[in-house]
Amino acid sequence: MFEEDPVRAMVVSGMALIAATYGLARFGYGLFLPRFTETFQMGSATAGFIQAGSFLSFCLAAVLALRLAARPRLVVMCAGATAALGSMGVAFAPDVVVLAVSVVLAGAGAGFATPGLVTFIERNIAPARQESAQTIVNAGTGAGIVVAGILMLLTTDHWRLGWVAIAALVAMAAVAPPPC
């Protein structure tokens, strides 16, 4: 579909960032929720408030990212930094408060990711190919959810290791941003 290697690299890199920030760092919370409720003895109301906080941080980050649209590399780095730091916080959370703050921080990563990547695609890919490129990049969400599910299954009794892996995957996706 994409003949030029730089374009292909940009699309694959963008897809990896979406997989990491959306599928892993943001939606991974729901997949690991049974482990969190056991570990932190939290009820459904607390779990719901944490998820709502994650959605709110996603929305606020998206608004901030739009204001920073002229600097897409900064926006992409904010996506990786918030998602990776939040995921690492989840991995080492000693209590439900730290878990909540970390999940909220991780959720912001997805809010930063899409606006930054949209700008990269608009600046670097021919208009006739932008829609296809954006579709492929956004398919990263599903890929990330699959990886999060696999990590959850592999680390059921040691869920913290799963979140260390999530933080590492997010960091790797963020340090290889598409060319600007």
Tab-separated table of N, CA and C in Angstrom:
chain	number	residue	atom	x	y	z
A	1	MET	N	0.818	-1.190	0.000
A	1	MET	CA	0.000	0.000	0.000
A	1	MET	C	0.867	1.261	0.000
A	2	PHE	N	1.887	1.302	0.861
A	2	PHE	CA	2.768	2.465	0.941
A	2	PHE	C	4.119	2.074	0.359
A	3	GLU	N	4.489	2.673	-0.761
A	3	GLU	CA	5.725	2.302	-1.419
A	3	GLU	C	6.963	2.871	-0.721
A	4	GLU	N	6.857	4.069	-0.198
A	4	GLU	CA	8.021	4.718	0.377
A	4	GLU	C	8.271	4.219	1.795
A	5	ASP	N	9.519	3.832	2.075
A	5	ASP	CA	9.868	3.329	3.401
A	5	ASP	C	9.636	4.349	4.512
A	6	PRO	N	9.947	5.650	4.311
A	6	PRO	CA	9.673	6.615	5.384
A	6	PRO	C	8.189	6.698	5.733
A	7	VAL	N	7.337	6.579	4.747
A	7	VAL	CA	5.899	6.620	5.004
A	7	VAL	C	5.489	5.374	5.784
A	8	ARG	N	5.958	4.233	5.351
A	8	ARG	CA	5.654	2.978	6.038
A	8	ARG	C	6.147	3.042	7.482
A	9	ALA	N	7.363	3.529	7.668
A	9	ALA	CA	7.912	3.630	9.019
A	9	ALA	C	7.060	4.552	9.891
A	10	MET	N	6.586	5.648	9.309
A	10	MET	CA	5.750	6.577	10.058
A	10	MET	C	4.442	5.919	10.474
A	11	VAL	N	3.828	5.200	9.569
A	11	VAL	CA	2.551	4.553	9.856
A	11	VAL	C	2.728	3.457	10.908
A	12	VAL	N	3.757	2.643	10.772
A	12	VAL	CA	4.008	1.574	11.747
A	12	VAL	C	4.338	2.171	13.120
A	13	SER	N	5.154	3.210	13.141
A	13	SER	CA	5.496	3.871	14.391
A	13	SER	C	4.261	4.474	15.051
A	14	GLY	N	3.421	5.110	14.254
A	14	GLY	CA	2.187	5.680	14.787
A	14	GLY	C	1.253	4.612	15.317
A	15	MET	N	1.153	3.510	14.591
A	15	MET	CA	0.306	2.408	15.043
A	15	MET	C	0.813	1.851	16.376
A	16	ALA	N	2.126	1.733	16.511
A	16	ALA	CA	2.706	1.237	17.767
A	16	ALA	C	2.407	2.187	18.922
A	17	LEU	N	2.482	3.483	18.665
A	17	LEU	CA	2.190	4.442	19.733
A	17	LEU	C	0.723	4.369	20.150
A	18	ILE	N	-0.172	4.240	19.193
A	18	ILE	CA	-1.594	4.108	19.524
A	18	ILE	C	-1.833	2.798	20.274
A	19	ALA	N	-1.208	1.718	19.834
A	19	ALA	CA	-1.348	0.434	20.534
A	19	ALA	C	-0.905	0.566	21.987
A	20	ALA	N	0.210	1.257	22.190
A	20	ALA	CA	0.762	1.385	23.537
A	20	ALA	C	-0.056	2.310	24.428
A	21	THR	N	-0.450	3.454	23.888
A	21	THR	CA	-1.141	4.431	24.736
A	21	THR	C	-2.611	4.114	24.935
A	22	TYR	N	-3.278	3.660	23.876
A	22	TYR	CA	-4.708	3.330	23.990
A	22	TYR	C	-4.890	1.902	24.496
A	23	GLY	N	-4.422	0.933	23.710
A	23	GLY	CA	-4.693	-0.465	24.005
A	23	GLY	C	-4.075	-0.966	25.279
A	24	LEU	N	-2.861	-0.529	25.573
A	24	LEU	CA	-2.162	-1.000	26.767
A	24	LEU	C	-2.413	-0.094	27.971
A	25	ALA	N	-1.898	1.132	27.910
A	25	ALA	CA	-1.922	2.009	29.085
A	25	ALA	C	-3.319	2.466	29.469
A	26	ARG	N	-4.183	2.708	28.503
A	26	ARG	CA	-5.521	3.217	28.836
A	26	ARG	C	-6.517	2.091	29.072
A	27	PHE	N	-6.654	1.191	28.116
A	27	PHE	CA	-7.665	0.143	28.241
A	27	PHE	C	-7.182	-1.070	29.031
A	28	GLY	N	-5.895	-1.164	29.291
A	28	GLY	CA	-5.374	-2.265	30.106
A	28	GLY	C	-5.966	-2.279	31.507
A	29	TYR	N	-6.352	-1.119	32.001
A	29	TYR	CA	-6.958	-1.027	33.338
A	29	TYR	C	-8.148	-1.979	33.455
A	30	GLY	N	-9.028	-1.962	32.494
A	30	GLY	CA	-10.215	-2.820	32.545
A	30	GLY	C	-9.877	-4.303	32.511
A	31	LEU	N	-8.879	-4.663	31.719
A	31	LEU	CA	-8.491	-6.070	31.642
A	31	LEU	C	-7.885	-6.568	32.952
A	32	PHE	N	-7.154	-5.707	33.634
A	32	PHE	CA	-6.509	-6.087	34.884
A	32	PHE	C	-7.377	-5.789	36.108
A	33	LEU	N	-8.561	-5.257	35.897
A	33	LEU	CA	-9.412	-4.837	37.014
A	33	LEU	C	-9.666	-5.926	38.060
A	34	PRO	N	-9.904	-7.174	37.676
A	34	PRO	CA	-10.080	-8.196	38.724
A	34	PRO	C	-8.872	-8.317	39.661
A	35	ARG	N	-7.671	-8.176	39.107
A	35	ARG	CA	-6.466	-8.237	39.957
A	35	ARG	C	-6.401	-7.013	40.874
A	36	PHE	N	-6.756	-5.838	40.325
A	36	PHE	CA	-6.725	-4.613	41.123
A	36	PHE	C	-7.725	-4.680	42.270
A	37	THR	N	-8.919	-5.181	41.992
A	37	THR	CA	-9.931	-5.236	43.058
A	37	THR	C	-9.510	-6.200	44.161
A	38	GLU	N	-8.843	-7.289	43.795
A	38	GLU	CA	-8.325	-8.218	44.807
A	38	GLU	C	-7.204	-7.585	45.620
A	39	THR	N	-6.250	-7.006	44.928
A	39	THR	CA	-5.060	-6.464	45.586
A	39	THR	C	-5.393	-5.283	46.491
A	40	PHE	N	-6.233	-4.383	46.022
A	40	PHE	CA	-6.496	-3.137	46.738
A	40	PHE	C	-7.832	-3.131	47.473
A	41	GLN	N	-8.530	-4.265	47.442
A	41	GLN	CA	-9.819	-4.382	48.132
A	41	GLN	C	-10.743	-3.214	47.802
A	42	MET	N	-10.859	-2.914	46.523
A	42	MET	CA	-11.705	-1.792	46.134
A	42	MET	C	-13.020	-2.299	45.547
A	43	GLY	N	-14.050	-1.523	45.749
A	43	GLY	CA	-15.360	-1.877	45.245
A	43	GLY	C	-15.597	-1.330	43.854
A	44	SER	N	-16.787	-1.617	43.352
A	44	SER	CA	-17.112	-1.201	41.987
A	44	SER	C	-17.211	0.316	41.856
A	45	ALA	N	-17.643	1.014	42.896
A	45	ALA	CA	-17.733	2.479	42.820
A	45	ALA	C	-16.338	3.089	42.670
A	46	THR	N	-15.392	2.617	43.453
A	46	THR	CA	-14.018	3.119	43.360
A	46	THR	C	-13.436	2.802	41.991
A	47	ALA	N	-13.653	1.585	41.517
A	47	ALA	CA	-13.151	1.191	40.197
A	47	ALA	C	-13.742	2.097	39.111
A	48	GLY	N	-15.013	2.415	39.244
A	48	GLY	CA	-15.663	3.296	38.277
A	48	GLY	C	-15.139	4.715	38.327
A	49	PHE	N	-14.901	5.223	39.537
A	49	PHE	CA	-14.342	6.572	39.664
A	49	PHE	C	-12.951	6.643	39.038
A	50	ILE	N	-12.168	5.595	39.227
A	50	ILE	CA	-10.830	5.579	38.632
A	50	ILE	C	-10.940	5.607	37.105
A	51	GLN	N	-11.828	4.787	36.554
A	51	GLN	CA	-12.008	4.772	35.099
A	51	GLN	C	-12.503	6.124	34.590
A	52	ALA	N	-13.423	6.738	35.327
A	52	ALA	CA	-13.920	8.064	34.933
A	52	ALA	C	-12.793	9.088	34.963
A	53	GLY	N	-11.926	9.001	35.956
A	53	GLY	CA	-10.775	9.900	36.027
A	53	GLY	C	-9.843	9.711	34.847
A	54	SER	N	-9.662	8.474	34.434
A	54	SER	CA	-8.829	8.193	33.272
A	54	SER	C	-9.434	8.811	32.011
A	55	PHE	N	-10.743	8.711	31.875
A	55	PHE	CA	-11.409	9.306	30.707
A	55	PHE	C	-11.300	10.828	30.746
A	56	LEU	N	-11.451	11.413	31.921
A	56	LEU	CA	-11.322	12.859	32.045
A	56	LEU	C	-9.910	13.316	31.677
A	57	SER	N	-8.894	12.593	32.142
A	57	SER	CA	-7.517	12.980	31.800
A	57	SER	C	-7.276	12.824	30.303
A	58	PHE	N	-7.877	11.806	29.699
A	58	PHE	CA	-7.801	11.627	28.252
A	58	PHE	C	-8.363	12.856	27.530
A	59	CYS	N	-9.530	13.308	27.968
A	59	CYS	CA	-10.171	14.475	27.345
A	59	CYS	C	-9.345	15.742	27.531
A	60	LEU	N	-8.861	15.968	28.736
A	60	LEU	CA	-8.060	17.165	29.006
A	60	LEU	C	-6.758	17.152	28.218
A	61	ALA	N	-6.131	15.992	28.122
A	61	ALA	CA	-4.892	15.888	27.348
A	61	ALA	C	-5.158	16.157	25.865
A	62	ALA	N	-6.282	15.675	25.352
A	62	ALA	CA	-6.612	15.915	23.945
A	62	ALA	C	-6.800	17.404	23.677
A	63	VAL	N	-7.442	18.111	24.591
A	63	VAL	CA	-7.621	19.558	24.434
A	63	VAL	C	-6.261	20.263	24.471
A	64	LEU	N	-5.415	19.890	25.419
A	64	LEU	CA	-4.080	20.484	25.505
A	64	LEU	C	-3.268	20.160	24.251
A	65	ALA	N	-3.382	18.931	23.769
A	65	ALA	CA	-2.646	18.527	22.570
A	65	ALA	C	-3.066	19.353	21.356
A	66	LEU	N	-4.330	19.653	21.256
A	66	LEU	CA	-4.790	20.484	20.139
A	66	LEU	C	-4.194	21.884	20.211
A	67	ARG	N	-4.013	22.390	21.416
A	67	ARG	CA	-3.408	23.713	21.578
A	67	ARG	C	-1.916	23.682	21.239
A	68	LEU	N	-1.300	22.508	21.341
A	68	LEU	CA	0.122	22.344	21.037
A	68	LEU	C	0.351	21.734	19.652
A	69	ALA	N	-0.661	21.765	18.817
A	69	ALA	CA	-0.618	21.071	17.524
A	69	ALA	C	0.562	21.484	16.648
A	70	ALA	N	1.043	22.687	16.792
A	70	ALA	CA	2.176	23.146	15.987
A	70	ALA	C	3.471	22.423	16.367
A	71	ARG	N	3.447	21.730	17.497
A	71	ARG	CA	4.645	21.016	17.975
A	71	ARG	C	4.323	19.525	18.157
A	72	PRO	N	4.102	18.803	17.055
A	72	PRO	CA	3.657	17.411	17.177
A	72	PRO	C	4.652	16.492	17.871
A	73	ARG	N	5.942	16.741	17.720
A	73	ARG	CA	6.924	15.887	18.408
A	73	ARG	C	6.759	16.024	19.923
A	74	LEU	N	6.546	17.241	20.417
A	74	LEU	CA	6.308	17.453	21.847
A	74	LEU	C	5.043	16.720	22.295
A	75	VAL	N	3.992	16.798	21.490
A	75	VAL	CA	2.729	16.151	21.834
A	75	VAL	C	2.913	14.636	21.895
A	76	VAL	N	3.628	14.074	20.929
A	76	VAL	CA	3.881	12.633	20.929
A	76	VAL	C	4.728	12.232	22.136
A	77	MET	N	5.700	13.039	22.477
A	77	MET	CA	6.527	12.726	23.653
A	77	MET	C	5.710	12.829	24.939
A	78	CYS	N	4.782	13.771	25.003
A	78	CYS	CA	3.870	13.844	26.163
A	78	CYS	C	3.018	12.584	26.250
A	79	ALA	N	2.594	12.072	25.105
A	79	ALA	CA	1.806	10.837	25.081
A	79	ALA	C	2.603	9.697	25.700
A	80	GLY	N	3.823	9.537	25.238
A	80	GLY	CA	4.659	8.454	25.754
A	80	GLY	C	5.023	8.632	27.213
A	81	ALA	N	5.355	9.863	27.592
A	81	ALA	CA	5.774	10.109	28.981
A	81	ALA	C	4.632	9.863	29.964
A	82	THR	N	3.443	10.382	29.674
A	82	THR	CA	2.335	10.201	30.617
A	82	THR	C	1.896	8.744	30.682
A	83	ALA	N	1.833	8.082	29.530
A	83	ALA	CA	1.411	6.681	29.528
A	83	ALA	C	2.440	5.783	30.202
A	84	ALA	N	3.725	6.015	29.947
A	84	ALA	CA	4.769	5.180	30.552
A	84	ALA	C	4.881	5.424	32.060
A	85	LEU	N	4.890	6.685	32.462
A	85	LEU	CA	4.981	6.977	33.897
A	85	LEU	C	3.753	6.475	34.655
A	86	GLY	N	2.589	6.668	34.059
A	86	GLY	CA	1.372	6.162	34.687
A	86	GLY	C	1.388	4.648	34.799
A	87	SER	N	1.835	3.972	33.752
A	87	SER	CA	1.896	2.506	33.780
A	87	SER	C	2.893	2.013	34.821
A	88	MET	N	4.019	2.693	34.928
A	88	MET	CA	4.997	2.302	35.953
A	88	MET	C	4.423	2.555	37.345
A	89	GLY	N	3.670	3.636	37.501
A	89	GLY	CA	3.007	3.897	38.772
A	89	GLY	C	2.028	2.803	39.133
A	90	VAL	N	1.281	2.312	38.143
A	90	VAL	CA	0.360	1.196	38.384
A	90	VAL	C	1.150	-0.018	38.867
A	91	ALA	N	2.247	-0.310	38.210
A	91	ALA	CA	3.054	-1.486	38.552
A	91	ALA	C	3.541	-1.460	40.001
A	92	PHE	N	3.843	-0.275	40.508
A	92	PHE	CA	4.416	-0.179	41.849
A	92	PHE	C	3.476	0.449	42.874
A	93	ALA	N	2.215	0.582	42.531
A	93	ALA	CA	1.252	1.230	43.434
A	93	ALA	C	1.137	0.468	44.761
A	94	PRO	N	1.387	1.163	45.877
A	94	PRO	CA	1.267	0.508	47.178
A	94	PRO	C	-0.161	0.517	47.725
A	95	ASP	N	-0.995	1.388	47.146
A	95	ASP	CA	-2.372	1.510	47.642
A	95	ASP	C	-3.269	2.021	46.524
A	96	VAL	N	-4.560	2.076	46.815
A	96	VAL	CA	-5.542	2.438	45.793
A	96	VAL	C	-5.399	3.899	45.349
A	97	VAL	N	-4.922	4.768	46.217
A	97	VAL	CA	-4.755	6.174	45.833
A	97	VAL	C	-3.674	6.311	44.761
A	98	VAL	N	-2.545	5.660	44.968
A	98	VAL	CA	-1.467	5.716	43.975
A	98	VAL	C	-1.914	5.017	42.686
A	99	LEU	N	-2.633	3.921	42.830
A	99	LEU	CA	-3.180	3.252	41.650
A	99	LEU	C	-4.053	4.219	40.857
A	100	ALA	N	-4.958	4.902	41.541
A	100	ALA	CA	-5.878	5.822	40.869
A	100	ALA	C	-5.125	6.938	40.151
A	101	VAL	N	-4.194	7.570	40.826
A	101	VAL	CA	-3.419	8.654	40.212
A	101	VAL	C	-2.655	8.130	38.995
A	102	SER	N	-2.104	6.946	39.116
A	102	SER	CA	-1.328	6.365	38.019
A	102	SER	C	-2.202	6.016	36.823
A	103	VAL	N	-3.376	5.452	37.064
A	103	VAL	CA	-4.297	5.126	35.967
A	103	VAL	C	-4.750	6.408	35.263
A	104	VAL	N	-5.013	7.439	36.043
A	104	VAL	CA	-5.418	8.727	35.465
A	104	VAL	C	-4.287	9.300	34.608
A	105	LEU	N	-3.070	9.248	35.114
A	105	LEU	CA	-1.925	9.743	34.346
A	105	LEU	C	-1.735	8.925	33.067
A	106	ALA	N	-1.830	7.615	33.169
A	106	ALA	CA	-1.672	6.754	31.992
A	106	ALA	C	-2.738	7.054	30.940
A	107	GLY	N	-3.943	7.347	31.385
A	107	GLY	CA	-5.034	7.651	30.456
A	107	GLY	C	-4.783	8.897	29.630
A	108	ALA	N	-4.024	9.835	30.165
A	108	ALA	CA	-3.712	11.056	29.418
A	108	ALA	C	-2.879	10.760	28.176
A	109	GLY	N	-2.096	9.702	28.214
A	109	GLY	CA	-1.251	9.373	27.072
A	109	GLY	C	-2.027	9.231	25.774
A	110	ALA	N	-3.165	8.563	25.854
A	110	ALA	CA	-3.984	8.386	24.653
A	110	ALA	C	-4.533	9.722	24.157
A	111	GLY	N	-4.848	10.616	25.082
A	111	GLY	CA	-5.350	11.930	24.698
A	111	GLY	C	-4.324	12.757	23.951
A	112	PHE	N	-3.066	12.572	24.282
A	112	PHE	CA	-1.999	13.268	23.569
A	112	PHE	C	-1.670	12.597	22.230
A	113	ALA	N	-1.773	11.282	22.182
A	113	ALA	CA	-1.280	10.532	21.026
A	113	ALA	C	-1.978	10.894	19.715
A	114	THR	N	-3.280	10.832	19.691
A	114	THR	CA	-3.985	11.026	18.423
A	114	THR	C	-3.752	12.401	17.799
A	115	PRO	N	-3.916	13.503	18.534
A	115	PRO	CA	-3.675	14.804	17.884
A	115	PRO	C	-2.253	14.954	17.344
A	116	GLY	N	-1.274	14.449	18.081
A	116	GLY	CA	0.103	14.532	17.598
A	116	GLY	C	0.309	13.746	16.322
A	117	LEU	N	-0.261	12.554	16.276
A	117	LEU	CA	-0.094	11.710	15.094
A	117	LEU	C	-0.880	12.233	13.895
A	118	VAL	N	-2.034	12.816	14.136
A	118	VAL	CA	-2.794	13.415	13.036
A	118	VAL	C	-1.951	14.504	12.365
A	119	THR	N	-1.291	15.320	13.159
A	119	THR	CA	-0.451	16.383	12.604
A	119	THR	C	0.721	15.804	11.823
A	120	PHE	N	1.368	14.751	12.359
A	120	PHE	CA	2.461	14.100	11.628
A	120	PHE	C	1.982	13.620	10.266
A	121	ILE	N	0.835	12.972	10.242
A	121	ILE	CA	0.312	12.434	8.988
A	121	ILE	C	-0.027	13.561	8.019
A	122	GLU	N	-0.665	14.618	8.504
A	122	GLU	CA	-1.004	15.745	7.634
A	122	GLU	C	0.232	16.396	7.036
A	123	ARG	N	1.302	16.469	7.797
A	123	ARG	CA	2.522	17.139	7.332
A	123	ARG	C	3.385	16.282	6.426
A	124	ASN	N	3.297	14.964	6.555
A	124	ASN	CA	4.286	14.108	5.913
A	124	ASN	C	3.748	13.102	4.902
A	125	ILE	N	2.453	13.005	4.774
A	125	ILE	CA	1.882	12.033	3.848
A	125	ILE	C	0.986	12.764	2.857
A	126	ALA	N	1.080	12.367	1.610
A	126	ALA	CA	0.279	12.994	0.551
A	126	ALA	C	-1.206	12.928	0.919
A	127	PRO	N	-1.947	13.999	0.626
A	127	PRO	CA	-3.367	14.045	0.990
A	127	PRO	C	-4.173	12.825	0.545
A	128	ALA	N	-3.876	12.280	-0.607
A	128	ALA	CA	-4.626	11.121	-1.106
A	128	ALA	C	-4.426	9.880	-0.247
A	129	ARG	N	-3.350	9.835	0.530
A	129	ARG	CA	-3.037	8.658	1.359
A	129	ARG	C	-3.277	8.883	2.854
A	130	GLN	N	-3.646	10.075	3.234
A	130	GLN	CA	-3.785	10.375	4.661
A	130	GLN	C	-4.885	9.563	5.329
A	131	GLU	N	-6.002	9.404	4.676
A	131	GLU	CA	-7.104	8.661	5.287
A	131	GLU	C	-6.707	7.208	5.550
A	132	SER	N	-6.061	6.579	4.584
A	132	SER	CA	-5.601	5.196	4.768
A	132	SER	C	-4.564	5.102	5.876
A	133	ALA	N	-3.641	6.045	5.881
A	133	ALA	CA	-2.608	6.040	6.907
A	133	ALA	C	-3.216	6.189	8.295
A	134	GLN	N	-4.160	7.109	8.433
A	134	GLN	CA	-4.794	7.323	9.734
A	134	GLN	C	-5.592	6.100	10.175
A	135	THR	N	-6.227	5.428	9.237
A	135	THR	CA	-6.989	4.212	9.551
A	135	THR	C	-6.060	3.133	10.102
A	136	ILE	N	-4.925	2.947	9.459
A	136	ILE	CA	-3.962	1.935	9.909
A	136	ILE	C	-3.399	2.309	11.277
A	137	VAL	N	-3.042	3.576	11.454
A	137	VAL	CA	-2.523	4.030	12.747
A	137	VAL	C	-3.544	3.745	13.848
A	138	ASN	N	-4.796	4.081	13.608
A	138	ASN	CA	-5.825	3.885	14.632
A	138	ASN	C	-6.129	2.423	14.913
A	139	ALA	N	-5.793	1.538	13.977
A	139	ALA	CA	-5.963	0.101	14.217
A	139	ALA	C	-5.057	-0.381	15.344
A	140	GLY	N	-4.110	0.445	15.723
A	140	GLY	CA	-3.235	0.099	16.839
A	140	GLY	C	-3.994	-0.129	18.134
A	141	THR	N	-5.142	0.505	18.305
A	141	THR	CA	-5.923	0.315	19.529
A	141	THR	C	-6.248	-1.158	19.725
A	142	GLY	N	-6.775	-1.782	18.699
A	142	GLY	CA	-7.125	-3.198	18.794
A	142	GLY	C	-5.913	-4.074	19.049
A	143	ALA	N	-4.825	-3.784	18.353
A	143	ALA	CA	-3.600	-4.556	18.553
A	143	ALA	C	-3.108	-4.416	20.000
A	144	GLY	N	-3.187	-3.216	20.529
A	144	GLY	CA	-2.759	-3.003	21.910
A	144	GLY	C	-3.630	-3.733	22.916
A	145	ILE	N	-4.925	-3.766	22.663
A	145	ILE	CA	-5.827	-4.485	23.564
A	145	ILE	C	-5.515	-5.980	23.536
A	146	VAL	N	-5.207	-6.513	22.369
A	146	VAL	CA	-4.835	-7.930	22.277
A	146	VAL	C	-3.570	-8.186	23.083
A	147	VAL	N	-2.564	-7.334	22.932
A	147	VAL	CA	-1.319	-7.501	23.689
A	147	VAL	C	-1.584	-7.375	25.187
A	148	ALA	N	-2.408	-6.419	25.577
A	148	ALA	CA	-2.748	-6.269	26.999
A	148	ALA	C	-3.438	-7.525	27.525
A	149	GLY	N	-4.321	-8.098	26.734
A	149	GLY	CA	-4.986	-9.331	27.142
A	149	GLY	C	-4.015	-10.479	27.306
A	150	ILE	N	-3.073	-10.581	26.384
A	150	ILE	CA	-2.052	-11.630	26.490
A	150	ILE	C	-1.202	-11.411	27.733
A	151	LEU	N	-0.795	-10.162	27.969
A	151	LEU	CA	-0.005	-9.863	29.172
A	151	LEU	C	-0.785	-10.196	30.437
A	152	MET	N	-2.071	-9.884	30.447
A	152	MET	CA	-2.902	-10.186	31.608
A	152	MET	C	-2.929	-11.692	31.849
A	153	LEU	N	-3.105	-12.475	30.798
A	153	LEU	CA	-3.145	-13.929	30.943
A	153	LEU	C	-1.797	-14.504	31.383
A	154	LEU	N	-0.716	-13.941	30.860
A	154	LEU	CA	0.623	-14.431	31.209
A	154	LEU	C	1.069	-14.037	32.612
A	155	THR	N	0.484	-12.955	33.126
A	155	THR	CA	0.943	-12.439	34.425
A	155	THR	C	-0.182	-12.415	35.459
A	156	THR	N	-1.138	-13.302	35.329
A	156	THR	CA	-2.310	-13.287	36.207
A	156	THR	C	-1.936	-13.194	37.681
A	157	ASP	N	-1.034	-14.033	38.136
A	157	ASP	CA	-0.654	-14.021	39.548
A	157	ASP	C	0.411	-12.980	39.873
A	158	HIS	N	0.994	-12.392	38.853
A	158	HIS	CA	2.052	-11.386	39.030
A	158	HIS	C	1.744	-10.185	38.139
A	159	TRP	N	0.565	-9.595	38.337
A	159	TRP	CA	0.082	-8.535	37.461
A	159	TRP	C	1.019	-7.337	37.403
A	160	ARG	N	1.773	-7.106	38.469
A	160	ARG	CA	2.695	-5.955	38.460
A	160	ARG	C	3.744	-6.094	37.357
A	161	LEU	N	4.190	-7.317	37.102
A	161	LEU	CA	5.131	-7.541	36.001
A	161	LEU	C	4.488	-7.193	34.659
A	162	GLY	N	3.201	-7.464	34.539
A	162	GLY	CA	2.485	-7.087	33.327
A	162	GLY	C	2.518	-5.586	33.101
A	163	TRP	N	2.376	-4.832	34.178
A	163	TRP	CA	2.389	-3.365	34.042
A	163	TRP	C	3.787	-2.808	33.851
A	164	VAL	N	4.806	-3.499	34.347
A	164	VAL	CA	6.180	-3.104	34.024
A	164	VAL	C	6.393	-3.309	32.520
A	165	ALA	N	5.898	-4.426	32.002
A	165	ALA	CA	6.009	-4.683	30.560
A	165	ALA	C	5.243	-3.627	29.761
A	166	ILE	N	4.070	-3.254	30.226
A	166	ILE	CA	3.300	-2.212	29.542
A	166	ILE	C	4.087	-0.910	29.515
A	167	ALA	N	4.664	-0.529	30.647
A	167	ALA	CA	5.463	0.705	30.700
A	167	ALA	C	6.638	0.630	29.734
A	168	ALA	N	7.287	-0.509	29.655
A	168	ALA	CA	8.426	-0.670	28.746
A	168	ALA	C	7.980	-0.584	27.285
A	169	LEU	N	6.867	-1.223	26.961
A	169	LEU	CA	6.362	-1.163	25.583
A	169	LEU	C	5.963	0.254	25.194
A	170	VAL	N	5.345	0.981	26.121
A	170	VAL	CA	4.984	2.375	25.844
A	170	VAL	C	6.247	3.201	25.598
A	171	ALA	N	7.239	3.030	26.455
A	171	ALA	CA	8.478	3.791	26.306
A	171	ALA	C	9.146	3.501	24.963
A	172	MET	N	9.171	2.230	24.568
A	172	MET	CA	9.776	1.879	23.273
A	172	MET	C	9.011	2.507	22.106
A	173	ALA	N	7.691	2.499	22.196
A	173	ALA	CA	6.894	3.112	21.127
A	173	ALA	C	7.096	4.617	21.078
A	174	ALA	N	7.305	5.227	22.232
A	174	ALA	CA	7.442	6.698	22.285
A	174	ALA	C	8.813	7.183	21.835
A	175	VAL	N	9.842	6.395	22.021
A	175	VAL	CA	11.183	6.863	21.624
A	175	VAL	C	11.439	6.683	20.138
A	176	ALA	N	10.510	6.060	19.456
A	176	ALA	CA	10.639	5.907	18.003
A	176	ALA	C	9.504	6.653	17.313
A	177	PRO	N	9.373	7.966	17.613
A	177	PRO	CA	8.264	8.708	16.991
A	177	PRO	C	8.491	8.867	15.494
A	178	PRO	N	7.423	9.078	14.779
A	178	PRO	CA	7.561	9.275	13.331
A	178	PRO	C	8.377	10.528	13.028
A	179	PRO	N	9.057	10.540	11.893
A	179	PRO	CA	9.841	11.722	11.527
A	179	PRO	C	8.955	12.940	11.336
A	180	CYS	N	9.501	14.082	11.666
A	180	CYS	CA	8.727	15.317	11.544
A	180	CYS	C	9.197	16.128	10.361
